[in-house]
Amino acid sequence: MGRIIAVANQKGGVGKTTTSINLAACLAEKKKKVLAIDLDPQGNMTSGLGVNKDEVENTVYNLMLDECSIAESIENTVVDNLYVIPSNVNLAGAEIELLGINDKEYILKGAVDYIKEDYDFIIIDCPPSLNMLTVNAMTTADTVLVPIQCEYYALEGLSQLIHTINLVQERLNPELQIEGVVFTMYDVRTNLSNQVVETVKENLDTKIYNTMIPRNIRLAEAPSYGIPINMYDSKSAGAESYRNLAKEIIARKDI
Ligand SMILES: Nc1ncnc2c1ncn2[C@@H]1O[C@H](COP(=O)(O)OP(=O)(O)OP(=O)(O)O)[C@@H](O)[C@H]1O
Ligand SMILES: [Mg+2]
């Protein structure tokens, strides 16, 4: 059975979308069948996978409002074995429109349940907020992968994120587990990066992936071409690191 991974951290700009896109693409490169779900109104994962977010017929917004089936919301991407449920700015209104709907925390799960057996991995890119969309992702997911940027304020907000995960476990999804932490924008040359890693290790009782994602300009360039790093610059340090992360995630048997 497949694994549904929500990539979440309410802190903005920590590498959630970069990780979602490139982890999904590297899993697909390893012949896994992967569905990417873009749950961020910014739609950066959608465009980063070569899908025009303003021209798609259906998005995750239409899916959550029950205006289309999940099959109708799935698009091909530029990557073999990788499919996406796109998003665009319309999703920004979803929180209000879903007010008053019963069991609104389970809307995405209700849809994904129909197709989850068809995929080896489902990767959900969350918005930079602990809102109803992120709660929907955590209710749908088996695990939460937390990207942490190697910078001074890395730990800020982390306890709030863990608290939210615990609340979802208690009230909505008892099976939810923390997939682990992946460090992003790591720079071996700076003490700061190493300090952040040490502090997180001391303060968080959770799996930390051995793979550190380095700061790599090629990772920042790839989305403007609408392709993931393994297609944009297959030999770059960024591509190598996301391949290694995919390998570690596939190898994991304890969840
Ligand atoms: N390892 C990296 N090396 C260099 N640049 C990176 C790396 N990871 C991410 N970036 C860049 O940093 C910025 C933020 O990354 P990204 O969009 O993945 O973060 P995010 O957590 O999804 O942001 P948001 O909270 O807005 O959704 C982007 O411009 C991205 O290209
Ligand atoms: Mg993002």
PDB file of C-alpha atoms and ligand atoms in Angstrom:
ATOM      1  CA  MET A   1       0.000   0.000   0.000  1.00  0.00           C
ATOM      2  CA  GLY A   2       1.138   3.529  -0.730  1.00  0.00           C
ATOM      3  CA  ARG A   3       2.290   6.201   1.685  1.00  0.00           C
ATOM      4  CA  ILE A   4       0.693   9.627   1.885  1.00  0.00           C
ATOM      5  CA  ILE A   5       3.176  12.278   3.013  1.00  0.00           C
ATOM      6  CA  ALA A   6       2.147  15.844   3.905  1.00  0.00           C
ATOM      7  CA  VAL A   7       5.055  18.292   3.605  1.00  0.00           C
ATOM      8  CA  ALA A   8       4.295  20.903   6.252  1.00  0.00           C
ATOM      9  CA  ASN A   9       5.802  23.777   8.196  1.00  0.00           C
ATOM     10  CA  GLN A  10       3.810  26.965   8.740  1.00  0.00           C
ATOM     11  CA  LYS A  11       6.991  28.988   8.445  1.00  0.00           C
ATOM     12  CA  GLY A  12       7.197  30.543   4.981  1.00  0.00           C
ATOM     13  CA  GLY A  13       9.978  29.881   2.500  1.00  0.00           C
ATOM     14  CA  VAL A  14      11.622  26.925   4.257  1.00  0.00           C
ATOM     15  CA  GLY A  15      11.628  24.655   1.188  1.00  0.00           C
ATOM     16  CA  LYS A  16       8.269  22.851   1.420  1.00  0.00           C
ATOM     17  CA  THR A  17       7.458  23.247  -2.266  1.00  0.00           C
ATOM     18  CA  THR A  18      11.018  22.620  -3.467  1.00  0.00           C
ATOM     19  CA  THR A  19      11.031  19.431  -1.389  1.00  0.00           C
ATOM     20  CA  SER A  20       7.550  18.362  -2.542  1.00  0.00           C
ATOM     21  CA  ILE A  21       8.352  18.820  -6.236  1.00  0.00           C
ATOM     22  CA  ASN A  22      11.780  17.222  -6.212  1.00  0.00           C
ATOM     23  CA  LEU A  23      11.036  14.405  -3.791  1.00  0.00           C
ATOM     24  CA  ALA A  24       7.981  13.503  -5.891  1.00  0.00           C
ATOM     25  CA  ALA A  25      10.045  13.641  -9.106  1.00  0.00           C
ATOM     26  CA  CYS A  26      12.890  11.542  -7.653  1.00  0.00           C
ATOM     27  CA  LEU A  27      10.429   8.934  -6.352  1.00  0.00           C
ATOM     28  CA  ALA A  28       8.913   8.819  -9.858  1.00  0.00           C
ATOM     29  CA  GLU A  29      12.416   8.472 -11.348  1.00  0.00           C
ATOM     30  CA  LYS A  30      12.794   5.364  -9.189  1.00  0.00           C
ATOM     31  CA  LYS A  31       9.733   3.908 -10.960  1.00  0.00           C
ATOM     32  CA  LYS A  32       7.295   4.690  -8.177  1.00  0.00           C
ATOM     33  CA  LYS A  33       3.873   5.903  -9.238  1.00  0.00           C
ATOM     34  CA  VAL A  34       3.409   9.267  -7.552  1.00  0.00           C
ATOM     35  CA  LEU A  35       0.577  11.749  -7.123  1.00  0.00           C
ATOM     36  CA  ALA A  36       1.446  15.303  -6.062  1.00  0.00           C
ATOM     37  CA  ILE A  37      -1.333  17.335  -4.461  1.00  0.00           C
ATOM     38  CA  ASP A  38      -0.859  21.108  -4.405  1.00  0.00           C
ATOM     39  CA  LEU A  39      -2.726  22.455  -1.368  1.00  0.00           C
ATOM     40  CA  ASP A  40      -1.252  25.952  -1.559  1.00  0.00           C
ATOM     41  CA  PRO A  41      -3.174  28.760  -3.308  1.00  0.00           C
ATOM     42  CA  GLN A  42       0.223  30.038  -4.518  1.00  0.00           C
ATOM     43  CA  GLY A  43       0.218  27.047  -6.905  1.00  0.00           C
ATOM     44  CA  ASN A  44       4.012  26.855  -6.979  1.00  0.00           C
ATOM     45  CA  MET A  45       4.144  23.078  -7.039  1.00  0.00           C
ATOM     46  CA  THR A  46       1.701  23.036  -9.959  1.00  0.00           C
ATOM     47  CA  SER A  47       3.774  25.414 -12.082  1.00  0.00           C
ATOM     48  CA  GLY A  48       7.033  23.819 -10.939  1.00  0.00           C
ATOM     49  CA  LEU A  49       5.817  20.573 -12.508  1.00  0.00           C
ATOM     50  CA  GLY A  50       5.110  22.245 -15.833  1.00  0.00           C
ATOM     51  CA  VAL A  51       1.340  22.611 -15.472  1.00  0.00           C
ATOM     52  CA  ASN A  52      -0.213  25.994 -16.284  1.00  0.00           C
ATOM     53  CA  LYS A  53      -2.159  26.710 -13.121  1.00  0.00           C
ATOM     54  CA  ASP A  54      -4.418  29.273 -14.760  1.00  0.00           C
ATOM     55  CA  GLU A  55      -5.471  27.072 -17.658  1.00  0.00           C
ATOM     56  CA  VAL A  56      -6.332  23.801 -15.936  1.00  0.00           C
ATOM     57  CA  GLU A  57      -9.954  22.740 -16.016  1.00  0.00           C
ATOM     58  CA  ASN A  58     -10.140  21.561 -12.404  1.00  0.00           C
ATOM     59  CA  THR A  59      -8.054  22.228  -9.330  1.00  0.00           C
ATOM     60  CA  VAL A  60      -7.981  20.935  -5.768  1.00  0.00           C
ATOM     61  CA  TYR A  61     -10.436  23.752  -5.018  1.00  0.00           C
ATOM     62  CA  ASN A  62     -13.064  22.287  -7.371  1.00  0.00           C
ATOM     63  CA  LEU A  63     -12.361  18.879  -5.874  1.00  0.00           C
ATOM     64  CA  MET A  64     -12.882  20.106  -2.308  1.00  0.00           C
ATOM     65  CA  LEU A  65     -16.081  21.891  -3.267  1.00  0.00           C
ATOM     66  CA  ASP A  66     -17.338  18.664  -4.843  1.00  0.00           C
ATOM     67  CA  GLU A  67     -17.527  20.268  -8.292  1.00  0.00           C
ATOM     68  CA  CYS A  68     -15.519  17.469  -9.927  1.00  0.00           C
ATOM     69  CA  SER A  69     -14.397  13.929  -9.198  1.00  0.00           C
ATOM     70  CA  ILE A  70     -10.841  13.195  -8.082  1.00  0.00           C
ATOM     71  CA  ALA A  71     -10.168  11.490 -11.438  1.00  0.00           C
ATOM     72  CA  GLU A  72     -11.243  14.701 -13.198  1.00  0.00           C
ATOM     73  CA  SER A  73      -8.846  16.757 -11.079  1.00  0.00           C
ATOM     74  CA  ILE A  74      -5.679  14.766 -11.858  1.00  0.00           C
ATOM     75  CA  GLU A  75      -3.325  16.133 -14.542  1.00  0.00           C
ATOM     76  CA  ASN A  76      -0.260  14.636 -16.215  1.00  0.00           C
ATOM     77  CA  THR A  77       3.047  16.380 -15.541  1.00  0.00           C
ATOM     78  CA  VAL A  78       6.288  16.686 -17.492  1.00  0.00           C
ATOM     79  CA  VAL A  79       7.582  13.711 -15.469  1.00  0.00           C
ATOM     80  CA  ASP A  80       6.760  10.050 -16.257  1.00  0.00           C
ATOM     81  CA  ASN A  81       4.922   8.300 -13.385  1.00  0.00           C
ATOM     82  CA  LEU A  82       4.138  11.652 -11.750  1.00  0.00           C
ATOM     83  CA  TYR A  83       0.665  13.196 -11.707  1.00  0.00           C
ATOM     84  CA  VAL A  84      -0.620  16.330 -10.015  1.00  0.00           C
ATOM     85  CA  ILE A  85      -3.826  17.731  -8.606  1.00  0.00           C
ATOM     86  CA  PRO A  86      -3.188  21.401  -9.355  1.00  0.00           C
ATOM     87  CA  SER A  87      -3.985  24.504  -7.383  1.00  0.00           C
ATOM     88  CA  ASN A  88      -4.296  28.185  -8.062  1.00  0.00           C
ATOM     89  CA  VAL A  89      -5.393  31.354  -6.316  1.00  0.00           C
ATOM     90  CA  ASN A  90      -9.044  30.198  -6.222  1.00  0.00           C
ATOM     91  CA  LEU A  91      -8.088  27.957  -3.319  1.00  0.00           C
ATOM     92  CA  ALA A  92      -7.545  31.051  -1.173  1.00  0.00           C
ATOM     93  CA  GLY A  93     -11.332  31.310  -0.810  1.00  0.00           C
ATOM     94  CA  ALA A  94     -11.854  27.688   0.181  1.00  0.00           C
ATOM     95  CA  GLU A  95     -11.600  28.239   3.909  1.00  0.00           C
ATOM     96  CA  ILE A  96     -14.560  30.624   3.898  1.00  0.00           C
ATOM     97  CA  GLU A  97     -16.615  28.619   1.416  1.00  0.00           C
ATOM     98  CA  LEU A  98     -16.240  25.474   3.449  1.00  0.00           C
ATOM     99  CA  LEU A  99     -17.349  27.163   6.673  1.00  0.00           C
ATOM    100  CA  GLY A 100     -20.371  25.418   8.075  1.00  0.00           C
ATOM    101  CA  ILE A 101     -19.828  22.261   6.039  1.00  0.00           C
ATOM    102  CA  ASN A 102     -19.907  19.161   8.219  1.00  0.00           C
ATOM    103  CA  ASP A 103     -16.651  17.262   8.640  1.00  0.00           C
ATOM    104  CA  LYS A 104     -14.737  19.825   6.607  1.00  0.00           C
ATOM    105  CA  GLU A 105     -11.469  18.460   8.043  1.00  0.00           C
ATOM    106  CA  TYR A 106     -12.109  15.219   6.124  1.00  0.00           C
ATOM    107  CA  ILE A 107     -12.981  16.605   2.698  1.00  0.00           C
ATOM    108  CA  LEU A 108      -9.627  15.884   1.051  1.00  0.00           C
ATOM    109  CA  LYS A 109      -9.363  12.482   2.730  1.00  0.00           C
ATOM    110  CA  GLY A 110     -12.825  11.541   1.437  1.00  0.00           C
ATOM    111  CA  ALA A 111     -11.643  12.176  -2.127  1.00  0.00           C
ATOM    112  CA  VAL A 112      -8.145  10.678  -1.821  1.00  0.00           C
ATOM    113  CA  ASP A 113      -9.516   7.447  -0.303  1.00  0.00           C
ATOM    114  CA  TYR A 114     -10.923   6.589  -3.761  1.00  0.00           C
ATOM    115  CA  ILE A 115      -7.534   6.572  -5.474  1.00  0.00           C
ATOM    116  CA  LYS A 116      -4.864   6.023  -2.833  1.00  0.00           C
ATOM    117  CA  GLU A 117      -4.377   2.363  -3.747  1.00  0.00           C
ATOM    118  CA  ASP A 118      -3.430   3.449  -7.288  1.00  0.00           C
ATOM    119  CA  TYR A 119      -0.213   5.190  -6.162  1.00  0.00           C
ATOM    120  CA  ASP A 120       2.992   4.215  -4.363  1.00  0.00           C
ATOM    121  CA  PHE A 121       3.364   7.703  -2.900  1.00  0.00           C
ATOM    122  CA  ILE A 122       1.114  10.735  -2.556  1.00  0.00           C
ATOM    123  CA  ILE A 123       2.958  13.961  -1.682  1.00  0.00           C
ATOM    124  CA  ILE A 124       0.915  16.909  -0.400  1.00  0.00           C
ATOM    125  CA  ASP A 125       2.475  20.386  -0.483  1.00  0.00           C
ATOM    126  CA  CYS A 126       0.965  22.477   2.343  1.00  0.00           C
ATOM    127  CA  PRO A 127       0.573  26.262   2.529  1.00  0.00           C
ATOM    128  CA  PRO A 128       2.646  28.291   5.037  1.00  0.00           C
ATOM    129  CA  SER A 129      -0.105  28.257   7.649  1.00  0.00           C
ATOM    130  CA  LEU A 130      -1.739  25.921  10.152  1.00  0.00           C
ATOM    131  CA  ASN A 131      -5.129  26.513   8.575  1.00  0.00           C
ATOM    132  CA  MET A 132      -7.963  24.263   7.491  1.00  0.00           C
ATOM    133  CA  LEU A 133      -6.078  23.238   4.325  1.00  0.00           C
ATOM    134  CA  THR A 134      -3.082  22.035   6.340  1.00  0.00           C
ATOM    135  CA  VAL A 135      -5.421  20.223   8.737  1.00  0.00           C
ATOM    136  CA  ASN A 136      -7.047  18.529   5.716  1.00  0.00           C
ATOM    137  CA  ALA A 137      -3.590  17.439   4.554  1.00  0.00           C
ATOM    138  CA  MET A 138      -2.743  16.015   7.995  1.00  0.00           C
ATOM    139  CA  THR A 139      -6.083  14.221   8.206  1.00  0.00           C
ATOM    140  CA  THR A 140      -5.432  12.615   4.799  1.00  0.00           C
ATOM    141  CA  ALA A 141      -1.764  11.777   5.380  1.00  0.00           C
ATOM    142  CA  ASP A 142      -0.005   8.801   6.931  1.00  0.00           C
ATOM    143  CA  THR A 143       2.984  10.958   7.842  1.00  0.00           C
ATOM    144  CA  VAL A 144       4.156  14.576   8.040  1.00  0.00           C
ATOM    145  CA  LEU A 145       7.561  15.491   6.605  1.00  0.00           C
ATOM    146  CA  VAL A 146       8.906  18.722   8.120  1.00  0.00           C
ATOM    147  CA  PRO A 147      11.470  20.705   6.130  1.00  0.00           C
ATOM    148  CA  ILE A 148      13.584  22.895   8.386  1.00  0.00           C
ATOM    149  CA  GLN A 149      15.651  25.665   6.883  1.00  0.00           C
ATOM    150  CA  CYS A 150      19.136  25.987   8.318  1.00  0.00           C
ATOM    151  CA  GLU A 151      18.843  29.564   9.527  1.00  0.00           C
ATOM    152  CA  TYR A 152      18.779  31.423  12.794  1.00  0.00           C
ATOM    153  CA  TYR A 153      15.023  31.286  13.463  1.00  0.00           C
ATOM    154  CA  ALA A 154      14.638  27.664  12.388  1.00  0.00           C
ATOM    155  CA  LEU A 155      13.106  26.486  15.637  1.00  0.00           C
ATOM    156  CA  GLU A 156      10.574  29.275  15.818  1.00  0.00           C
ATOM    157  CA  GLY A 157       7.067  27.890  15.435  1.00  0.00           C
ATOM    158  CA  LEU A 158       8.214  24.300  15.552  1.00  0.00           C
ATOM    159  CA  SER A 159       6.520  23.574  18.880  1.00  0.00           C
ATOM    160  CA  GLN A 160       3.270  24.978  17.475  1.00  0.00           C
ATOM    161  CA  LEU A 161       3.597  22.666  14.466  1.00  0.00           C
ATOM    162  CA  ILE A 162       4.194  19.635  16.693  1.00  0.00           C
ATOM    163  CA  HIS A 163       1.229  20.671  18.851  1.00  0.00           C
ATOM    164  CA  THR A 164      -1.005  20.817  15.764  1.00  0.00           C
ATOM    165  CA  ILE A 165       0.189  17.376  14.641  1.00  0.00           C
ATOM    166  CA  ASN A 166      -0.616  16.041  18.138  1.00  0.00           C
ATOM    167  CA  LEU A 167      -4.103  17.588  18.058  1.00  0.00           C
ATOM    168  CA  VAL A 168      -4.803  16.023  14.658  1.00  0.00           C
ATOM    169  CA  GLN A 169      -3.590  12.671  16.016  1.00  0.00           C
ATOM    170  CA  GLU A 170      -5.896  12.941  19.031  1.00  0.00           C
ATOM    171  CA  ARG A 171      -8.999  14.186  17.296  1.00  0.00           C
ATOM    172  CA  LEU A 172      -8.960  13.475  13.569  1.00  0.00           C
ATOM    173  CA  ASN A 173      -6.328  10.967  12.449  1.00  0.00           C
ATOM    174  CA  PRO A 174      -4.972   8.641  15.169  1.00  0.00           C
ATOM    175  CA  GLU A 175      -2.711   6.883  12.642  1.00  0.00           C
ATOM    176  CA  LEU A 176      -0.780  10.056  11.760  1.00  0.00           C
ATOM    177  CA  GLN A 177       2.980   9.851  12.365  1.00  0.00           C
ATOM    178  CA  ILE A 178       5.857  12.259  11.911  1.00  0.00           C
ATOM    179  CA  GLU A 179       7.798  11.103   8.856  1.00  0.00           C
ATOM    180  CA  GLY A 180      10.744  13.128  10.069  1.00  0.00           C
ATOM    181  CA  VAL A 181      12.731  16.280   9.584  1.00  0.00           C
ATOM    182  CA  VAL A 182      14.728  17.171   6.502  1.00  0.00           C
ATOM    183  CA  PHE A 183      17.172  20.056   6.680  1.00  0.00           C
ATOM    184  CA  THR A 184      17.111  22.403   3.700  1.00  0.00           C
ATOM    185  CA  MET A 185      19.418  25.120   2.373  1.00  0.00           C
ATOM    186  CA  TYR A 186      22.226  23.517   4.352  1.00  0.00           C
ATOM    187  CA  ASP A 187      25.650  25.075   4.010  1.00  0.00           C
ATOM    188  CA  VAL A 188      28.533  22.920   5.256  1.00  0.00           C
ATOM    189  CA  ARG A 189      30.805  25.939   5.432  1.00  0.00           C
ATOM    190  CA  THR A 190      28.795  27.813   8.038  1.00  0.00           C
ATOM    191  CA  ASN A 191      28.668  27.135  11.746  1.00  0.00           C
ATOM    192  CA  LEU A 192      25.083  28.292  11.743  1.00  0.00           C
ATOM    193  CA  SER A 193      23.893  25.334   9.652  1.00  0.00           C
ATOM    194  CA  ASN A 194      25.610  22.898  11.983  1.00  0.00           C
ATOM    195  CA  GLN A 195      24.265  24.664  15.050  1.00  0.00           C
ATOM    196  CA  VAL A 196      20.698  24.461  13.743  1.00  0.00           C
ATOM    197  CA  VAL A 197      21.086  20.747  13.084  1.00  0.00           C
ATOM    198  CA  GLU A 198      22.486  20.166  16.585  1.00  0.00           C
ATOM    199  CA  THR A 199      19.768  22.216  18.279  1.00  0.00           C
ATOM    200  CA  VAL A 200      16.988  20.409  16.438  1.00  0.00           C
ATOM    201  CA  LYS A 201      18.533  17.047  17.315  1.00  0.00           C
ATOM    202  CA  GLU A 202      18.616  18.061  20.984  1.00  0.00           C
ATOM    203  CA  ASN A 203      15.077  19.415  21.051  1.00  0.00           C
ATOM    204  CA  LEU A 204      13.073  17.135  18.786  1.00  0.00           C
ATOM    205  CA  ASP A 205      12.502  13.502  19.489  1.00  0.00           C
ATOM    206  CA  THR A 206      11.895  12.514  15.892  1.00  0.00           C
ATOM    207  CA  LYS A 207      13.561  10.891  12.911  1.00  0.00           C
ATOM    208  CA  ILE A 208      16.037  13.152  11.152  1.00  0.00           C
ATOM    209  CA  TYR A 209      16.890  12.205   7.593  1.00  0.00           C
ATOM    210  CA  ASN A 210      20.612  11.766   6.961  1.00  0.00           C
ATOM    211  CA  THR A 211      20.274  13.568   3.664  1.00  0.00           C
ATOM    212  CA  MET A 212      20.754  17.315   4.021  1.00  0.00           C
ATOM    213  CA  ILE A 213      19.520  19.434   1.125  1.00  0.00           C
ATOM    214  CA  PRO A 214      22.297  21.922   0.313  1.00  0.00           C
ATOM    215  CA  ARG A 215      21.742  25.478  -0.728  1.00  0.00           C
ATOM    216  CA  ASN A 216      22.002  25.065  -4.492  1.00  0.00           C
ATOM    217  CA  ILE A 217      21.150  27.732  -7.055  1.00  0.00           C
ATOM    218  CA  ARG A 218      20.016  25.089  -9.564  1.00  0.00           C
ATOM    219  CA  LEU A 219      17.143  24.180  -7.193  1.00  0.00           C
ATOM    220  CA  ALA A 220      15.978  27.789  -7.228  1.00  0.00           C
ATOM    221  CA  GLU A 221      16.246  28.047 -11.035  1.00  0.00           C
ATOM    222  CA  ALA A 222      14.430  24.848 -12.031  1.00  0.00           C
ATOM    223  CA  PRO A 223      10.830  25.998 -11.270  1.00  0.00           C
ATOM    224  CA  SER A 224      11.050  28.864 -13.745  1.00  0.00           C
ATOM    225  CA  TYR A 225      11.516  26.227 -16.461  1.00  0.00           C
ATOM    226  CA  GLY A 226       8.617  24.147 -15.101  1.00  0.00           C
ATOM    227  CA  ILE A 227      10.758  21.070 -14.547  1.00  0.00           C
ATOM    228  CA  PRO A 228      12.111  19.339 -11.440  1.00  0.00           C
ATOM    229  CA  ILE A 229      15.803  19.341 -10.573  1.00  0.00           C
ATOM    230  CA  ASN A 230      16.539  15.842 -11.902  1.00  0.00           C
ATOM    231  CA  MET A 231      15.444  17.003 -15.372  1.00  0.00           C
ATOM    232  CA  TYR A 232      16.875  20.522 -15.149  1.00  0.00           C
ATOM    233  CA  ASP A 233      20.373  19.574 -13.988  1.00  0.00           C
ATOM    234  CA  SER A 234      20.585  15.879 -13.288  1.00  0.00           C
ATOM    235  CA  LYS A 235      24.143  16.013 -11.966  1.00  0.00           C
ATOM    236  CA  SER A 236      23.723  19.016  -9.656  1.00  0.00           C
ATOM    237  CA  ALA A 237      24.187  18.739  -5.896  1.00  0.00           C
ATOM    238  CA  GLY A 238      20.471  19.526  -5.529  1.00  0.00           C
ATOM    239  CA  ALA A 239      19.441  16.599  -7.750  1.00  0.00           C
ATOM    240  CA  GLU A 240      21.798  14.242  -5.936  1.00  0.00           C
ATOM    241  CA  SER A 241      20.438  15.261  -2.553  1.00  0.00           C
ATOM    242  CA  TYR A 242      16.774  14.794  -3.489  1.00  0.00           C
ATOM    243  CA  ARG A 243      17.625  11.407  -5.029  1.00  0.00           C
ATOM    244  CA  ASN A 244      19.222  10.421  -1.730  1.00  0.00           C
ATOM    245  CA  LEU A 245      16.210  11.622   0.229  1.00  0.00           C
ATOM    246  CA  ALA A 246      13.899   9.595  -2.042  1.00  0.00           C
ATOM    247  CA  LYS A 247      16.098   6.545  -1.483  1.00  0.00           C
ATOM    248  CA  GLU A 248      15.948   6.973   2.300  1.00  0.00           C
ATOM    249  CA  ILE A 249      12.184   7.435   2.237  1.00  0.00           C
ATOM    250  CA  ILE A 250      11.640   4.352   0.059  1.00  0.00           C
ATOM    251  CA  ALA A 251      13.970   2.261   2.256  1.00  0.00           C
ATOM    252  CA  ARG A 252      12.101   3.097   5.424  1.00  0.00           C
ATOM    253  CA  LYS A 253      10.089   0.100   6.588  1.00  0.00           C
ATOM    254  CA  ASP A 254       9.066   1.180  10.104  1.00  0.00           C
ATOM    255  CA  ILE A 255       6.162   3.354   8.910  1.00  0.00           C
TER     256      ILE A 255
HETATM  257  N1  LIG B   1      18.033  24.047  -1.306  1.00  0.00           N
HETATM  258  C1  LIG B   1      17.790  25.250  -1.860  1.00  0.00           C
HETATM  259  N2  LIG B   1      18.782  25.959  -2.411  1.00  0.00           N
HETATM  260  C2  LIG B   1      18.546  27.181  -2.958  1.00  0.00           C
HETATM  261  N3  LIG B   1      17.342  27.763  -2.992  1.00  0.00           N
HETATM  262  C3  LIG B   1      16.303  27.097  -2.455  1.00  0.00           C
HETATM  263  C4  LIG B   1      16.468  25.810  -1.868  1.00  0.00           C
HETATM  264  N4  LIG B   1      15.260  25.394  -1.408  1.00  0.00           N
HETATM  265  C5  LIG B   1      14.397  26.373  -1.704  1.00  0.00           C
HETATM  266  N5  LIG B   1      14.998  27.404  -2.318  1.00  0.00           N
HETATM  267  C6  LIG B   1      14.391  28.674  -2.755  1.00  0.00           C
HETATM  268  O1  LIG B   1      13.896  29.318  -1.598  1.00  0.00           O
HETATM  269  C7  LIG B   1      12.607  29.887  -1.839  1.00  0.00           C
HETATM  270  C8  LIG B   1      11.577  29.234  -0.917  1.00  0.00           C
HETATM  271  O2  LIG B   1      11.494  27.853  -1.213  1.00  0.00           O
HETATM  272  P1  LIG B   1      10.092  27.105  -1.315  1.00  0.00           P
HETATM  273  O3  LIG B   1       9.153  27.844  -2.210  1.00  0.00           O
HETATM  274  O4  LIG B   1      10.361  25.694  -1.623  1.00  0.00           O
HETATM  275  O5  LIG B   1       9.618  27.251   0.193  1.00  0.00           O
HETATM  276  P2  LIG B   1       8.151  27.036   0.776  1.00  0.00           P
HETATM  277  O6  LIG B   1       8.339  26.589   2.183  1.00  0.00           O
HETATM  278  O7  LIG B   1       7.351  26.174  -0.108  1.00  0.00           O
HETATM  279  O8  LIG B   1       7.579  28.518   0.726  1.00  0.00           O
HETATM  280  P3  LIG B   1       6.066  28.955   1.073  1.00  0.00           P
HETATM  281  O9  LIG B   1       6.011  28.946   2.561  1.00  0.00           O
HETATM  282  O10 LIG B   1       5.908  30.317   0.463  1.00  0.00           O
HETATM  283  O11 LIG B   1       5.161  27.941   0.457  1.00  0.00           O
HETATM  284  C9  LIG B   1      12.330  29.633  -3.315  1.00  0.00           C
HETATM  285  O12 LIG B   1      12.729  30.751  -4.036  1.00  0.00           O
HETATM  286  C10 LIG B   1      13.205  28.451  -3.649  1.00  0.00           C
HETATM  287  O13 LIG B   1      13.572  28.416  -5.006  1.00  0.00           O
HETATM  288 MG    MG B   2       5.440  26.493  -0.881  1.00  0.00          MG
END
